GROMACS .gro file of C-alpha atoms in nm:
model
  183
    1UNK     CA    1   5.923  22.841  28.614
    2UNK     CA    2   6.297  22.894  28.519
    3UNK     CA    3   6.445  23.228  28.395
    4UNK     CA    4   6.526  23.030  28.048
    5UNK     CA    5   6.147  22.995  28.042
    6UNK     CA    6   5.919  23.275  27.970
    7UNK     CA    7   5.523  23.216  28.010
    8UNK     CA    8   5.358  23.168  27.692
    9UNK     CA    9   4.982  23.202  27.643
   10UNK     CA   10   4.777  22.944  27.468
   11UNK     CA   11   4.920  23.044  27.119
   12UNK     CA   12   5.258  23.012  27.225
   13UNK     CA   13   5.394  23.336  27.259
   14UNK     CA   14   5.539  23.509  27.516
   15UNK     CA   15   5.292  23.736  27.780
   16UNK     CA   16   5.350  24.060  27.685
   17UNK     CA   17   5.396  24.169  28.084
   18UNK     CA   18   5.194  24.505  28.145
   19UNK     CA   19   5.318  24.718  28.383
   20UNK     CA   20   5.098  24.976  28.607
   21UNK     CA   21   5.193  25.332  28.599
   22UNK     CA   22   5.085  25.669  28.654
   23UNK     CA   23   5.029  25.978  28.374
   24UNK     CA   24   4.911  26.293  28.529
   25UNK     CA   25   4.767  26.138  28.835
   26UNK     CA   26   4.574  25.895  28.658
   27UNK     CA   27   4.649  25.493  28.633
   28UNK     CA   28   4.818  25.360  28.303
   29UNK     CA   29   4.894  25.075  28.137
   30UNK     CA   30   5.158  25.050  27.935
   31UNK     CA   31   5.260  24.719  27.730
   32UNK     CA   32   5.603  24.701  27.509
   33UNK     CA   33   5.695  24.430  27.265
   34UNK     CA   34   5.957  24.391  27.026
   35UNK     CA   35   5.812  24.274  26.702
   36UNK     CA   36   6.031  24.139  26.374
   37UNK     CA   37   5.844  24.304  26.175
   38UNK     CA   38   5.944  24.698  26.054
   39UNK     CA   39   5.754  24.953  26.184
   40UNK     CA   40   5.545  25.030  25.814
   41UNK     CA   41   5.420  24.691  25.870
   42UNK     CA   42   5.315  24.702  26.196
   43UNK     CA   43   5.220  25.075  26.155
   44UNK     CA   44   4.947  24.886  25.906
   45UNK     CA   45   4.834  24.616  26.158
   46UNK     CA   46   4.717  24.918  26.419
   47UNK     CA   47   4.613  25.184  26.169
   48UNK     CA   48   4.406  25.031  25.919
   49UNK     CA   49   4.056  24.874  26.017
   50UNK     CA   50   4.106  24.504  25.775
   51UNK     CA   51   4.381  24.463  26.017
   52UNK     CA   52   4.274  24.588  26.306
   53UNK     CA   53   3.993  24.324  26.311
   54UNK     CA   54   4.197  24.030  26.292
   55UNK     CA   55   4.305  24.066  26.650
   56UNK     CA   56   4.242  24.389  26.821
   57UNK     CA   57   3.917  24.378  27.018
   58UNK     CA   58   3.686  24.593  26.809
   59UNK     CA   59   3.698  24.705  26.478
   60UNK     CA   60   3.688  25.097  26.379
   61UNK     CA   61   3.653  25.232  26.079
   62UNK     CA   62   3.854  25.517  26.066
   63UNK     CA   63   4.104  25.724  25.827
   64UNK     CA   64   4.302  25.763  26.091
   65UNK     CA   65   4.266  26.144  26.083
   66UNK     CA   66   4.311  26.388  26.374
   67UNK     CA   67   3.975  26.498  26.527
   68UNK     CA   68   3.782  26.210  26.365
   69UNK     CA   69   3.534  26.074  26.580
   70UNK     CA   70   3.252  25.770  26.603
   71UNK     CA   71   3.081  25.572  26.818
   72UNK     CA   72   3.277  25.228  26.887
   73UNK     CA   73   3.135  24.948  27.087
   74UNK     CA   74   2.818  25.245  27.257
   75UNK     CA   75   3.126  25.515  27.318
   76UNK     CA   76   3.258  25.780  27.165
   77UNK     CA   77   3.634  25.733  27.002
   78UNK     CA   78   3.853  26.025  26.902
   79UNK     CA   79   4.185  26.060  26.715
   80UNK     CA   80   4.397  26.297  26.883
   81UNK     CA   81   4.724  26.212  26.711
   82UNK     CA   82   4.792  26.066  26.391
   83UNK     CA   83   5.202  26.068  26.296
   84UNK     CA   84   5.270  25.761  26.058
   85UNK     CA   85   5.429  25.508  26.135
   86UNK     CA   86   5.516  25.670  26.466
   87UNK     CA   87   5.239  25.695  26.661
   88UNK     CA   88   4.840  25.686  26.699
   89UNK     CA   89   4.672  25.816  26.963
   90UNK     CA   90   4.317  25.848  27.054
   91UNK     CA   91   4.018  25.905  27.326
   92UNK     CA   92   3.847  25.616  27.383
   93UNK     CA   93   3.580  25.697  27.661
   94UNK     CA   94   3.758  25.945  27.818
   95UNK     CA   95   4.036  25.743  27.852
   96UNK     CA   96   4.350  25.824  27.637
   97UNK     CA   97   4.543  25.514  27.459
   98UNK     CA   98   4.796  25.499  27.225
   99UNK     CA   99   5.053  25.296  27.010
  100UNK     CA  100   5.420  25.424  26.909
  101UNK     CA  101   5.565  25.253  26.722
  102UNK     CA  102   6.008  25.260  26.745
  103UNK     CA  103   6.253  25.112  26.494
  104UNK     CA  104   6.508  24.867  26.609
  105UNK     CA  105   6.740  24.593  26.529
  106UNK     CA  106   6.553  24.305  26.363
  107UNK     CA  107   6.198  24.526  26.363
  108UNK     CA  108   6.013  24.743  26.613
  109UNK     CA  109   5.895  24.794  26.944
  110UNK     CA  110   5.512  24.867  26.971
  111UNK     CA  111   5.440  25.030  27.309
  112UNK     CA  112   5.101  25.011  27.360
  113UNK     CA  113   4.963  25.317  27.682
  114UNK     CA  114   4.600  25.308  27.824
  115UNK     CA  115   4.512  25.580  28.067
  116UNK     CA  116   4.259  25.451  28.313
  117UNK     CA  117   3.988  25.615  28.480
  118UNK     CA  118   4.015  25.371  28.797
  119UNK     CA  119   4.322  25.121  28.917
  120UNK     CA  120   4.028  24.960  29.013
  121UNK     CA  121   3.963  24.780  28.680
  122UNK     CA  122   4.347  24.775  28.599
  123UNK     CA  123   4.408  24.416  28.652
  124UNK     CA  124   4.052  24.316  28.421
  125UNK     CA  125   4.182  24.572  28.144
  126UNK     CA  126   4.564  24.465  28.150
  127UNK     CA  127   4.435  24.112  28.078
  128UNK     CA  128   4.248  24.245  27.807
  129UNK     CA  129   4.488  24.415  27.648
  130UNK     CA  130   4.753  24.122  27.708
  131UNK     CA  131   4.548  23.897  27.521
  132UNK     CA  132   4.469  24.110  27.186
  133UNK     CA  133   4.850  24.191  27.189
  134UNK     CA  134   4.928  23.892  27.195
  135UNK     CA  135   4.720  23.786  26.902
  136UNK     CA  136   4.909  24.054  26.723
  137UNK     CA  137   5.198  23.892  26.629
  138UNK     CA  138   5.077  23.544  26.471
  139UNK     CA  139   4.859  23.816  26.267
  140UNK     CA  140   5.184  23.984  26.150
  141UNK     CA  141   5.336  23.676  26.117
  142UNK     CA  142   5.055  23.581  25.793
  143UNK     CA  143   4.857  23.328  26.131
  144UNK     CA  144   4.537  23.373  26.303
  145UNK     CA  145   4.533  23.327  26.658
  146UNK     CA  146   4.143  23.279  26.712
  147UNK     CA  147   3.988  23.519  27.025
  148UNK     CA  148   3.865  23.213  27.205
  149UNK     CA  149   4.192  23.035  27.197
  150UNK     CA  150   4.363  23.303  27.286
  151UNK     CA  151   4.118  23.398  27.546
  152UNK     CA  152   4.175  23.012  27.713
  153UNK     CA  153   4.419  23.166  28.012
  154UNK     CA  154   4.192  23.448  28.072
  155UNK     CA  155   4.136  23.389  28.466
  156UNK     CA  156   4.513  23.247  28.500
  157UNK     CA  157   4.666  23.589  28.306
  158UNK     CA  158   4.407  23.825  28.572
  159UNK     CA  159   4.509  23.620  28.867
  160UNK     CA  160   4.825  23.738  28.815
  161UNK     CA  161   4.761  24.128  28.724
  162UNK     CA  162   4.530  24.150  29.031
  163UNK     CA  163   4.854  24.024  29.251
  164UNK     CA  164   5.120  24.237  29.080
  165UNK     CA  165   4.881  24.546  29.073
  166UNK     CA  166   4.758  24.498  29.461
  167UNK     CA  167   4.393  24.515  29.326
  168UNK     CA  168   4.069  24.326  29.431
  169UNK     CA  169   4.033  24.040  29.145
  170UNK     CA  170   3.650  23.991  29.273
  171UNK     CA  171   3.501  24.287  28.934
  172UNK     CA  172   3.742  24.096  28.657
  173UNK     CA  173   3.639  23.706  28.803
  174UNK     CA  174   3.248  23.880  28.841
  175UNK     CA  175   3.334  24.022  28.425
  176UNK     CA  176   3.458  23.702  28.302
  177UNK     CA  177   3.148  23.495  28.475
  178UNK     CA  178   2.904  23.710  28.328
  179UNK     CA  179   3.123  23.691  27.986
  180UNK     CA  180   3.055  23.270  27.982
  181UNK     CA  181   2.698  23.292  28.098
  182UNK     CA  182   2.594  23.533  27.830
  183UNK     CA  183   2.518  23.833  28.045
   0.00000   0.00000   0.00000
C-alpha cells in the first residue's frame, strides 16, 4: 500500500485509524474524522436516537439530558455532559465515552473518546468502534452502509489494532467466533 492510497473498508471509506491513549491512568480510545457535513448535522446523527440507529451499535432512547440514565444493551448508561452541538458525553458501564464535535473548513471533526477499563480488550473495542464510525458517514451522506457489510473486514481491521496496540488478539478472534456461531 502506497501513501496516495489510504485503506478503505468494505464501504469504501477510509479507516478511521484509532489511536491508544491514556486518561487518568486508564486506556482510551480516541477516533477523529473530518466529516463535510456542519457540526448541527452531525450533532443530530450522535444525539438523536432515529439516527443513532442507522449506524451506531445500539440504539438509546434518550433526551440527551444530563443525569439521565437507562439500561442499554443489560448496562447502565448515563449522560454526564450534554453541550449542543459541542459535545456529548456519557457513562457507559463504567466506562466514560464521548463525541465533540469541532467546526472546520468544509464541515467538522467528530472525535470520538472511550475510556477503557482494560488495554486488554482495546484492540476488540477499537475495531468496534472503527466499524460503526465508519458507517457514519454514508448515513450523513443520505446512504446506508448495512452492519454486515460493513462488518466484512472485521478480523483484517483487529489484526491490525492487536499489532499497533501490542495486545494478545486471541479474546477479539475468541469474540468474533462466538459472534458467527451464535453464542
Amino acid at each position: 500500500m502506497t501513501d496516495e492510497t489510504p485503506e478503505t473498508t468494505t464501504g469504501g471509506e477510509p479507516l478511521i485509524h484509532g489511536t491508544l491513549e491514556t486518561i487518568e491512568g486508564r486506556p482510551a480510545l480516541r477516533f477523529e474524522r473530518s466529516l463535510t457535513h456542519p457540526v448541527d448535522r452531525v450533532w443530530r446523527a450522535v444525539s438523536v436516537p432515529a439516527e443513532l440507529g442507522s449506524w451506531f451499535p445500539a440504539v438509546v432512547e434518550w433526551t440527551p439530558a444530563v443525569g439521565e440514565t437507562f439500561d442499554a444493551s443489560g448496562a447502565t448508561l448515563e449522560v454526564t455532559e450534554v453541550d449542543p452541538p459541542r459535545r456529548l458525553a456519557w457513562i457507559y458501564a463504567g466506562q466514560p465515552q464521548s463525541f465533540e464535535l469541532v467546526a472546520e473548513a468544509g464541515g467538522c471533526r467528530l472525535i470520538f473518546t472511550h475510556v477503557l477499563d482494560d488495554h486488554v480488550l482495546a484492540a476488540q473495542t477499537a475495531t468496534g468502534w472503527e466499524i460503526y464510525l465508519s458507517r457514519l458517514d454514508p448515513h450523513l451522506g443520505g446512504e446506508h452502509l448495512s452492519e454486515e457489510v460493513a462488518h466484512e473486514q472485521w478480523a483484517e481491521i483487529h489484526e491490525r489494532y492487536a499489532a499497533l496496540f501490542g495486545v494478545d488478539p486471541t479474546p477479539g478472534r475468541q469474540f468474533a467466533a462466538a459472534l458467527r456461531t451464535g453464542q
